[in-house]
CSV table of C-alpha atoms and ligand atoms in Angstrom, one decimal:
chain,number,residue,atom,x,y,z
O,1,UNK,CA,-8.9,-6.2,5.3
O,2,UNK,CA,-12.2,-4.5,4.6
O,3,UNK,CA,-13.1,-3.7,1.5
O,4,UNK,CA,-11.3,-3.8,-1.2
O,5,UNK,CA,-10.8,-1.4,-4.2
O,6,UNK,CA,-9.1,-3.9,-6.6
O,7,UNK,CA,-10.6,-4.6,-10.1
O,8,UNK,CA,-13.3,-7.5,-10.5
O,9,UNK,CA,-12.4,-9.0,-13.4
O,10,UNK,CA,-9.9,-12.5,-12.8
O,11,UNK,CA,-8.1,-13.2,-15.9
O,12,UNK,CA,-7.5,-11.4,-19.5
O,13,UNK,CA,-9.9,-12.7,-21.2
O,14,UNK,CA,-12.1,-11.4,-18.6
O,15,UNK,CA,-11.2,-7.9,-19.1
O,16,UNK,CA,-11.2,-7.3,-22.5
O,17,UNK,CA,-15.5,-8.0,-22.8
O,18,UNK,CA,-14.7,-5.6,-19.1
O,19,UNK,CA,-12.5,-3.6,-22.2
O,20,UNK,CA,-15.5,-4.0,-25.1
O,21,UNK,CA,-18.1,-2.9,-23.1
O,22,UNK,CA,-16.7,0.1,-21.5
O,23,UNK,CA,-15.7,1.1,-25.3
O,24,UNK,CA,-19.1,0.7,-26.3
O,25,UNK,CA,-20.8,2.1,-23.8
O,26,UNK,CA,-18.0,5.0,-23.8
O,27,UNK,CA,-18.7,5.8,-28.2
O,28,UNK,CA,-22.2,5.4,-27.8
O,29,UNK,CA,-22.5,8.2,-25.7
O,30,UNK,CA,-20.0,10.6,-26.3
O,31,UNK,CA,-22.3,9.9,-29.6
O,32,UNK,CA,-24.8,10.9,-28.4
O,33,UNK,CA,-24.2,13.3,-25.7
O,34,UNK,CA,-21.5,15.8,-27.3
O,35,UNK,CA,-21.8,17.8,-30.5
O,36,UNK,CA,-18.1,17.6,-31.0
O,37,UNK,CA,-18.1,13.9,-30.1
O,38,UNK,CA,-21.0,13.3,-32.7
O,39,UNK,CA,-19.1,15.4,-35.5
O,40,UNK,CA,-16.0,13.8,-35.4
O,41,UNK,CA,-17.3,10.2,-36.1
O,42,UNK,CA,-19.5,11.2,-38.5
O,43,UNK,CA,-16.2,12.4,-39.8
O,44,UNK,CA,-14.4,9.7,-39.4
O,45,UNK,CA,-17.6,7.5,-40.8
O,46,UNK,CA,-17.7,5.8,-37.6
O,47,UNK,CA,-21.0,5.5,-35.6
O,48,UNK,CA,-21.1,3.5,-32.3
O,49,UNK,CA,-22.7,-0.2,-34.2
O,50,UNK,CA,-19.6,0.1,-35.4
O,51,UNK,CA,-17.9,-0.9,-32.6
O,52,UNK,CA,-18.2,-4.6,-32.6
O,53,UNK,CA,-14.0,-5.8,-30.9
O,54,UNK,CA,-11.4,-3.7,-29.1
O,55,UNK,CA,-9.6,-3.9,-32.6
O,56,UNK,CA,-12.0,-1.3,-33.1
O,57,UNK,CA,-10.5,1.4,-31.3
O,58,UNK,CA,-8.3,1.8,-34.3
O,59,UNK,CA,-11.2,3.4,-36.4
O,60,UNK,CA,-11.4,5.8,-33.9
O,61,UNK,CA,-10.3,9.7,-34.9
O,62,UNK,CA,-8.0,10.6,-32.0
O,63,UNK,CA,-8.5,13.9,-29.4
O,64,UNK,CA,-6.3,15.9,-28.4
O,65,UNK,CA,-5.4,19.5,-26.3
O,66,UNK,CA,-6.1,21.5,-29.1
O,67,UNK,CA,-9.5,20.2,-29.2
O,68,UNK,CA,-9.2,20.7,-25.2
O,69,UNK,CA,-9.1,24.4,-25.5
O,70,UNK,CA,-10.8,25.0,-28.5
O,71,UNK,CA,-14.5,24.1,-26.7
O,72,UNK,CA,-13.6,25.9,-24.1
O,73,UNK,CA,-15.1,26.4,-21.5
O,74,UNK,CA,-17.1,22.8,-21.8
O,75,UNK,CA,-15.3,21.1,-24.4
O,76,UNK,CA,-16.2,16.9,-24.8
O,77,UNK,CA,-19.6,17.6,-22.3
O,78,UNK,CA,-21.3,15.1,-23.3
O,79,UNK,CA,-24.2,15.0,-20.2
O,80,UNK,CA,-27.1,17.7,-19.8
O,81,UNK,CA,-25.8,20.8,-17.6
O,82,UNK,CA,-28.3,18.8,-14.4
O,83,UNK,CA,-26.0,16.4,-13.8
O,84,UNK,CA,-23.4,18.2,-13.5
O,85,UNK,CA,-21.7,18.7,-9.8
O,86,UNK,CA,-18.5,19.6,-10.5
O,87,UNK,CA,-15.5,21.4,-12.5
O,88,UNK,CA,-11.7,21.0,-12.8
O,89,UNK,CA,-9.7,22.2,-15.2
O,90,UNK,CA,-6.2,22.0,-15.8
O,91,UNK,CA,-3.7,24.6,-16.8
O,92,UNK,CA,-2.5,24.3,-19.7
O,93,UNK,CA,1.4,25.9,-20.8
O,94,UNK,CA,0.2,28.0,-23.5
O,95,UNK,CA,-3.4,29.0,-24.4
O,96,UNK,CA,-7.0,28.5,-22.9
O,97,UNK,CA,-7.3,25.5,-20.1
O,98,UNK,CA,-8.7,22.6,-20.7
O,99,UNK,CA,-12.0,22.2,-18.7
O,100,UNK,CA,-13.0,19.2,-17.7
O,101,UNK,CA,-16.8,18.6,-16.1
O,102,UNK,CA,-17.8,15.4,-13.9
O,103,UNK,CA,-21.5,13.8,-12.9
O,104,UNK,CA,-21.5,12.5,-9.5
O,105,UNK,CA,-20.9,9.1,-11.0
O,106,UNK,CA,-16.8,10.4,-12.0
O,107,UNK,CA,-16.5,11.8,-8.6
O,108,UNK,CA,-16.9,8.3,-7.3
O,109,UNK,CA,-15.6,6.6,-10.1
O,110,UNK,CA,-11.8,8.6,-9.3
O,111,UNK,CA,-12.6,8.1,-5.4
O,112,UNK,CA,-12.8,4.7,-5.9
O,113,UNK,CA,-9.4,5.2,-8.0
O,114,UNK,CA,-7.6,6.9,-5.3
O,115,UNK,CA,-8.7,4.4,-2.7
O,116,UNK,CA,-7.1,1.5,-4.7
O,117,UNK,CA,-3.5,3.4,-5.0
O,118,UNK,CA,-4.4,3.4,-1.1
O,119,UNK,CA,-4.6,0.2,-1.2
O,120,UNK,CA,-1.4,-0.5,-4.1
O,121,UNK,CA,0.7,0.8,-1.7
O,122,UNK,CA,-0.4,-1.2,0.8
O,123,UNK,CA,-2.1,1.3,3.8
O,124,UNK,CA,-4.3,0.4,6.4
O,125,UNK,CA,-7.0,2.4,8.0
O,126,UNK,CA,-4.4,3.1,10.9
O,127,UNK,CA,-2.0,4.9,8.5
O,128,UNK,CA,-2.5,9.0,8.5
O,129,UNK,CA,-1.9,10.7,5.6
O,130,UNK,CA,-0.7,14.5,5.6
O,131,UNK,CA,-1.1,15.8,2.4
O,132,UNK,CA,0.9,18.4,0.7
O,133,UNK,CA,-0.4,19.1,-2.8
O,134,UNK,CA,-2.7,22.3,-3.7
O,135,UNK,CA,-6.0,21.9,-3.7
O,136,UNK,CA,-8.0,24.3,-5.9
O,137,UNK,CA,-10.2,24.1,-9.4
O,138,UNK,CA,-6.3,21.8,-10.5
O,139,UNK,CA,-7.5,17.8,-9.6
O,140,UNK,CA,-4.9,17.6,-6.8
O,141,UNK,CA,-5.9,18.1,-3.5
O,142,UNK,CA,-9.2,16.9,-3.8
O,143,UNK,CA,-8.3,13.8,-5.3
O,144,UNK,CA,-6.0,12.8,-2.9
O,145,UNK,CA,-8.6,13.8,0.1
O,146,UNK,CA,-10.9,11.7,-1.4
O,147,UNK,CA,-9.6,9.0,-1.7
O,148,UNK,CA,-8.0,8.7,1.1
O,149,UNK,CA,-11.7,9.2,3.0
O,150,UNK,CA,-12.7,6.6,0.3
O,151,UNK,CA,-10.2,4.3,1.4
O,152,UNK,CA,-10.6,5.0,5.0
O,153,UNK,CA,-7.6,6.5,6.4
O,154,UNK,CA,-7.3,9.9,8.5
O,155,UNK,CA,-6.4,12.7,5.7
O,156,UNK,CA,-4.5,15.8,7.0
O,157,UNK,CA,-5.5,18.8,4.0
O,158,UNK,CA,-2.2,20.6,4.7
O,159,UNK,CA,-2.1,21.9,1.2
O,160,UNK,CA,1.3,23.3,-0.4
O,161,UNK,CA,3.2,25.9,1.4
O,162,UNK,CA,3.1,26.7,4.9
O,163,UNK,CA,6.0,24.6,6.1
O,164,UNK,CA,5.5,25.4,9.6
O,165,UNK,CA,2.5,23.6,9.8
O,166,UNK,CA,3.8,20.5,8.4
O,167,UNK,CA,6.6,20.6,10.6
O,168,UNK,CA,4.3,20.6,13.8
O,169,UNK,CA,1.8,17.8,12.4
O,170,UNK,CA,4.3,16.0,11.6
O,171,UNK,CA,5.6,16.0,15.2
O,172,UNK,CA,1.9,16.9,16.5
O,173,UNK,CA,-0.4,13.8,14.6
O,174,UNK,CA,2.6,11.3,13.4
O,175,UNK,CA,1.1,11.1,9.9
O,176,UNK,CA,3.1,7.7,8.6
O,177,UNK,CA,2.0,8.9,5.0
O,178,UNK,CA,2.8,12.2,2.9
O,179,UNK,CA,1.9,12.7,-0.6
O,180,UNK,CA,3.7,15.6,-1.7
O,181,UNK,CA,5.6,16.8,-4.7
O,182,UNK,CA,8.8,15.5,-4.9
O,183,UNK,CA,10.3,19.1,-4.2
O,184,UNK,CA,8.1,19.9,-1.5
O,185,UNK,CA,8.5,16.1,0.1
O,186,UNK,CA,12.2,17.1,-0.6
O,187,UNK,CA,11.5,21.0,1.3
O,188,UNK,CA,10.1,19.5,4.4
O,189,UNK,CA,12.5,16.9,4.6
O,190,UNK,CA,15.5,19.0,5.1
O,191,UNK,CA,13.3,21.3,7.0
O,192,UNK,CA,12.9,18.8,9.6
O,193,UNK,CA,16.2,17.6,9.6
O,194,UNK,CA,17.3,21.1,10.2
O,195,UNK,CA,15.0,21.4,13.0
O,196,UNK,CA,16.3,18.1,14.2
O,197,UNK,CA,12.8,17.2,14.1
O,198,UNK,CA,13.6,13.3,12.0
O,199,UNK,CA,13.7,11.2,15.4
O,200,UNK,CA,10.6,12.3,16.1
O,201,UNK,CA,8.6,12.1,13.1
O,202,UNK,CA,6.6,8.8,11.3
O,203,UNK,CA,7.0,8.7,7.7
O,204,UNK,CA,6.7,5.4,6.0
O,205,UNK,CA,5.8,6.3,3.0
O,206,UNK,CA,5.9,9.5,0.6
O,207,UNK,CA,3.8,9.2,-2.1
O,208,UNK,CA,4.7,11.6,-5.0
O,209,UNK,CA,3.4,12.8,-8.2
O,210,UNK,CA,2.8,15.8,-10.8
O,211,UNK,CA,6.7,16.6,-11.4
O,212,UNK,CA,9.1,14.2,-12.6
O,213,UNK,CA,12.3,13.4,-9.7
O,214,UNK,CA,15.5,11.6,-10.6
O,215,UNK,CA,17.0,9.0,-8.8
O,216,UNK,CA,19.2,10.8,-5.9
O,217,UNK,CA,16.1,13.4,-5.2
O,218,UNK,CA,14.0,10.3,-4.2
O,219,UNK,CA,17.1,8.5,-2.5
O,220,UNK,CA,17.6,12.2,-0.6
O,221,UNK,CA,14.3,11.9,0.2
O,222,UNK,CA,13.5,8.2,1.6
O,223,UNK,CA,16.9,8.4,3.5
O,224,UNK,CA,15.8,11.4,5.5
O,225,UNK,CA,12.4,10.1,7.0
O,226,UNK,CA,14.2,6.8,6.3
O,227,UNK,CA,10.9,5.6,4.8
O,228,UNK,CA,9.9,2.8,3.5
O,229,UNK,CA,8.6,2.9,0.6
O,230,UNK,CA,8.7,5.8,-2.0
O,231,UNK,CA,5.6,5.6,-4.5
O,232,UNK,CA,4.5,7.5,-8.1
O,233,UNK,CA,1.4,8.4,-8.8
O,234,UNK,CA,1.1,9.5,-12.4
O,235,UNK,CA,-2.4,11.2,-13.5
O,236,UNK,CA,-3.7,13.9,-15.2
O,237,UNK,CA,-7.4,16.1,-15.3
O,238,UNK,CA,-8.2,14.6,-18.6
O,239,UNK,CA,-8.8,11.2,-17.1
O,240,UNK,CA,-10.6,12.2,-13.5
O,241,UNK,CA,-6.6,13.6,-12.2
O,242,UNK,CA,-3.9,12.0,-10.3
O,243,UNK,CA,-4.7,8.6,-9.0
O,244,UNK,CA,-4.8,6.7,-12.2
O,245,UNK,CA,-2.7,4.6,-11.4
O,246,UNK,CA,0.7,3.3,-8.5
O,247,UNK,CA,3.6,0.8,-8.1
O,248,UNK,CA,3.0,-1.4,-5.1
O,249,UNK,CA,5.8,-1.8,-2.8
O,250,UNK,CA,7.8,-4.6,-5.4
O,251,UNK,CA,9.0,-0.8,-7.1
O,252,UNK,CA,8.5,-3.5,-10.8
O,253,UNK,CA,6.7,-0.4,-12.8
O,254,UNK,CA,3.1,1.3,-12.5
O,255,UNK,CA,0.0,-0.9,-11.8
O,256,UNK,CA,-2.5,0.4,-13.6
O,257,UNK,CA,-6.1,1.0,-13.9
O,258,UNK,CA,-7.4,-0.9,-16.8
O,259,UNK,CA,-10.6,-1.7,-15.6
O,260,UNK,CA,-11.9,1.9,-15.7
O,261,UNK,CA,-9.3,2.9,-19.2
O,262,UNK,CA,-8.2,1.5,-22.1
O,263,UNK,CA,-4.2,2.8,-22.3
O,264,UNK,CA,-2.9,3.1,-26.3
O,265,UNK,CA,1.2,3.6,-26.2
O,266,UNK,CA,1.9,4.4,-30.0
O,267,UNK,CA,4.1,6.2,-32.0
O,268,UNK,CA,4.0,9.8,-31.7
O,269,UNK,CA,5.0,10.2,-35.1
O,270,UNK,CA,3.4,6.8,-36.8
O,271,UNK,CA,0.5,6.9,-33.9
O,272,UNK,CA,0.6,3.3,-34.7
O,273,UNK,CA,1.0,1.1,-31.8
O,274,UNK,CA,4.8,0.5,-31.0
O,275,UNK,CA,5.9,-3.2,-30.6
O,276,UNK,CA,5.4,-3.9,-26.5
O,277,UNK,CA,8.6,-2.8,-24.2
O,278,UNK,CA,9.0,0.2,-26.4
O,279,UNK,CA,8.6,4.4,-24.8
O,280,UNK,CA,5.4,5.9,-27.1
O,281,UNK,CA,2.8,7.9,-26.4
O,282,UNK,CA,0.0,7.3,-24.2
O,283,UNK,CA,-3.6,7.6,-25.2
O,284,UNK,CA,-6.3,7.4,-22.6
O,285,UNK,CA,-9.6,5.8,-23.8
O,286,UNK,CA,-12.0,6.0,-20.6
O,287,UNK,CA,-14.8,2.8,-20.2
O,288,UNK,CA,-17.1,4.5,-17.7
O,289,UNK,CA,-16.4,8.7,-17.3
O,290,UNK,CA,-19.2,10.2,-17.8
O,291,UNK,CA,-19.3,14.3,-18.2
O,292,UNK,CA,-16.0,14.3,-19.9
O,293,UNK,CA,-15.7,11.4,-21.9
O,294,UNK,CA,-11.9,10.7,-23.7
O,295,UNK,CA,-11.8,8.6,-27.0
O,296,UNK,CA,-8.3,8.2,-27.8
O,297,UNK,CA,-7.4,10.9,-26.6
O,298,UNK,CA,-3.1,11.8,-26.9
O,299,UNK,CA,-2.0,13.0,-23.5
O,300,UNK,CA,1.6,13.5,-25.4
O,301,UNK,CA,3.3,11.7,-22.5
O,302,UNK,CA,5.7,9.4,-23.0
O,303,UNK,CA,6.4,5.3,-21.6
O,304,UNK,CA,6.1,1.8,-22.3
O,305,UNK,CA,4.5,-1.1,-21.0
O,306,UNK,CA,6.1,-3.4,-18.3
O,307,UNK,CA,5.5,-6.8,-20.0
O,308,UNK,CA,5.0,-9.9,-17.7
O,309,UNK,CA,3.4,-10.1,-14.4
O,310,UNK,CA,4.6,-8.4,-11.1
O,311,UNK,CA,5.9,-10.7,-8.2
O,312,UNK,CA,2.8,-8.9,-6.0
O,313,UNK,CA,0.3,-11.2,-8.2
O,314,UNK,CA,-2.0,-8.4,-9.3
O,315,UNK,CA,-3.8,-8.8,-12.2
O,316,UNK,CA,-3.7,-5.4,-13.2
O,317,UNK,CA,-1.0,-4.6,-15.8
O,318,UNK,CA,1.8,-1.9,-16.1
O,319,UNK,CA,3.9,1.0,-17.2
O,320,UNK,CA,6.8,2.5,-16.4
O,321,UNK,CA,7.7,5.4,-15.0
O,322,UNK,CA,6.3,8.7,-17.3
O,323,UNK,CA,9.3,9.3,-19.4
O,324,UNK,CA,8.9,13.0,-20.5
O,325,UNK,CA,6.5,14.5,-23.6
O,326,UNK,CA,6.3,13.3,-27.4
O,327,UNK,CA,6.0,16.9,-28.0
O,328,UNK,CA,9.9,16.5,-27.4
O,329,UNK,CA,11.0,14.1,-29.8
O,330,UNK,CA,13.2,14.7,-32.2
O,331,UNK,CA,14.9,12.8,-35.7
O,332,UNK,CA,18.7,12.8,-35.9
O,333,UNK,CA,20.2,10.4,-39.0
O,334,UNK,CA,16.4,8.0,-39.1
O,335,UNK,CA,16.6,8.0,-35.4
O,336,UNK,CA,13.8,8.8,-33.0
O,337,UNK,CA,15.0,9.6,-29.7
O,338,UNK,CA,13.3,11.9,-26.8
O,339,UNK,CA,15.5,14.0,-24.2
O,340,UNK,CA,14.3,11.4,-21.6
O,341,UNK,CA,16.6,8.8,-23.5
O,342,UNK,CA,19.7,11.2,-23.1
O,343,UNK,CA,18.8,12.2,-19.6
O,344,UNK,CA,18.8,8.3,-18.5
O,345,UNK,CA,22.3,7.5,-20.2
O,346,UNK,CA,23.7,10.7,-18.4
O,347,UNK,CA,22.4,9.6,-15.1
O,348,UNK,CA,24.2,6.1,-15.3
O,349,UNK,CA,27.5,8.2,-15.6
O,350,UNK,CA,29.1,9.3,-12.2
O,351,UNK,CA,31.1,12.7,-12.1
O,352,UNK,CA,27.9,14.3,-14.1
O,353,UNK,CA,26.0,17.5,-13.1
O,354,UNK,CA,22.5,17.3,-12.8
O,355,UNK,CA,22.2,19.8,-16.4
O,356,UNK,CA,22.3,19.3,-19.6
O,357,UNK,CA,21.8,20.4,-23.0
O,358,UNK,CA,21.6,18.6,-26.8
O,359,UNK,CA,22.3,20.5,-29.3
O,360,UNK,CA,21.4,19.8,-33.0
O,361,UNK,CA,23.2,21.3,-35.7
O,362,UNK,CA,23.4,20.4,-40.0
O,363,UNK,CA,26.9,20.9,-40.8
O,364,UNK,CA,28.5,21.6,-44.3
O,365,UNK,CA,28.9,18.3,-45.0
O,366,UNK,CA,25.3,18.3,-44.8
O,367,UNK,CA,24.9,15.5,-42.1
O,368,UNK,CA,23.2,16.4,-39.0
O,369,UNK,CA,25.3,16.7,-35.6
O,370,UNK,CA,24.5,15.9,-31.7
O,371,UNK,CA,25.9,17.8,-29.4
O,372,UNK,CA,25.6,16.7,-26.1
O,373,UNK,CA,26.4,19.4,-23.5
O,374,UNK,CA,27.0,18.1,-19.8
O,375,UNK,CA,28.2,19.6,-16.7
O,376,UNK,CA,30.9,18.3,-14.5
O,377,UNK,CA,29.2,17.1,-10.7
O,378,UNK,CA,30.6,19.9,-8.2
O,379,UNK,CA,34.2,19.5,-7.3
O,380,UNK,CA,35.1,17.0,-9.9
O,381,UNK,CA,38.5,17.6,-11.6
O,382,UNK,CA,38.5,18.8,-14.8
O,383,UNK,CA,41.1,16.3,-16.0
O,384,UNK,CA,38.7,13.3,-15.7
O,385,UNK,CA,36.7,15.3,-18.2
O,386,UNK,CA,37.9,13.5,-21.5
O,387,UNK,CA,37.6,9.9,-20.2
O,388,UNK,CA,34.1,10.9,-18.6
O,389,UNK,CA,33.2,12.0,-22.7
O,390,UNK,CA,34.8,9.0,-24.3
O,391,UNK,CA,32.8,6.4,-21.5
O,392,UNK,CA,29.1,8.8,-22.0
O,393,UNK,CA,30.0,8.5,-25.7
O,394,UNK,CA,30.3,5.3,-25.8
O,395,UNK,CA,27.4,4.5,-23.5
O,396,UNK,CA,25.1,6.4,-25.9
O,397,UNK,CA,26.3,5.1,-29.3
O,398,UNK,CA,25.3,1.7,-27.9
O,399,UNK,CA,22.1,2.6,-26.9
O,400,UNK,CA,21.0,5.1,-29.5
O,401,UNK,CA,22.5,4.1,-32.1
O,402,UNK,CA,23.9,7.7,-32.9
O,403,UNK,CA,26.6,9.2,-32.3
O,404,UNK,CA,27.5,12.9,-30.5
O,405,UNK,CA,29.1,15.4,-29.3
O,406,UNK,CA,30.0,15.5,-25.3
O,407,UNK,CA,31.4,18.4,-24.6
O,408,UNK,CA,31.9,18.0,-20.7
O,409,UNK,CA,31.3,22.3,-18.9
O,410,UNK,CA,31.7,23.1,-15.4
O,411,UNK,CA,29.1,23.0,-13.1
O,412,UNK,CA,26.6,25.5,-12.8
O,413,UNK,CA,27.6,27.3,-16.2
O,414,UNK,CA,23.7,26.1,-17.6
O,415,UNK,CA,20.8,27.9,-17.0
O,416,UNK,CA,18.2,26.9,-14.5
O,417,UNK,CA,15.1,28.2,-15.2
O,418,UNK,CA,13.2,24.9,-13.3
O,419,UNK,CA,11.8,22.2,-14.4
O,420,UNK,CA,10.7,23.4,-17.7
O,421,UNK,CA,13.7,24.5,-18.9
O,422,UNK,CA,14.9,24.5,-22.5
O,423,UNK,CA,17.8,21.3,-23.1
O,424,UNK,CA,17.0,21.1,-26.9
O,425,UNK,CA,18.2,23.3,-29.2
O,426,UNK,CA,17.5,22.4,-32.6
O,427,UNK,CA,19.7,24.7,-34.6
O,428,UNK,CA,19.2,22.6,-38.3
O,429,UNK,CA,17.0,26.0,-39.8
T,1,ZN,ZN1,2.9,-5.2,-8.4
């Protein structure tokens, strides 16, 4: 094996000292270079000199997506314009785009982080990587490509859409790795099947990002391609772009790049750290990002840390898959619940379809009630509804410590409006 992109630290203590050094540098750099950060830190009464240990991170104020939008067009910019070589922007679902600026070093670092993803997925320079994600001002395509070239594999920069070209490339160029959103990967697998190509293509690994994929979707993609591995690639434009970590071939969580950023998992209500292994919001502090450094950036993404060491022996810590957004959290009878919790419980039960709704009501007795409305699986017999509902109810109470009323409805009767469909209806007024 030639060049490695794995971290140089060898122990938890070494990582801590590396993180402290990066934290000190970041706070001082942001304070000096950015009016926004200077004002924020002054308001919080913290100066760069106050950062003496990693615990001092807790004294620093948070940055939110709203801060980025309010700072449009160049929020968090901490370097002079002559040092900026590129911008990227993420498509904010509401309001202005979040624009991030990159120095030449930021681009370098990102390519190295992304090359590490391919190394974590155990690629070799002989691999051929068909890139099926979008190129443009958002960070996807170019990140996958720069990382691939940095790693030394062959990139096939096709982009999304253009199914015919994808199929032709899959057959003619024999790519071994596909990088795509889950829905794109599934579409290509199904098209390849339809055209009788599955025996003539050679996709061994699929690296999927950008959207959450259900297990059934993942199994279907893996089965059709007869792929050896499906990897989850997380990332966000605020932290360079996709490629902030990757699961290894053991698939026991996503190894994340703790030498490039500090990841805090906080209770989104109290903003205090959750207990190890509990779900909370991912808050990022970058350690060497120059253009738009992040100090305690609240991503709103939810996950949990995975304690212990991975079978692969990597020193890189792990977090779980992204489990949803903290904005979606609701409180019922003093319990914090995320729709993803409910979804996770539902997926354990056979006989249900993919759509569900969570309805919250306050009844005359003054108490709050949660109703879970879930579709029966296509073709399933309605006679099984009662026992299915009972099973889900028991599981719900055991897992969430809250009771729910389970309503089984016909397959196809709940609205389907894509992955952003509204599933939570809080009618408590
Ligand atoms: Zn591992």
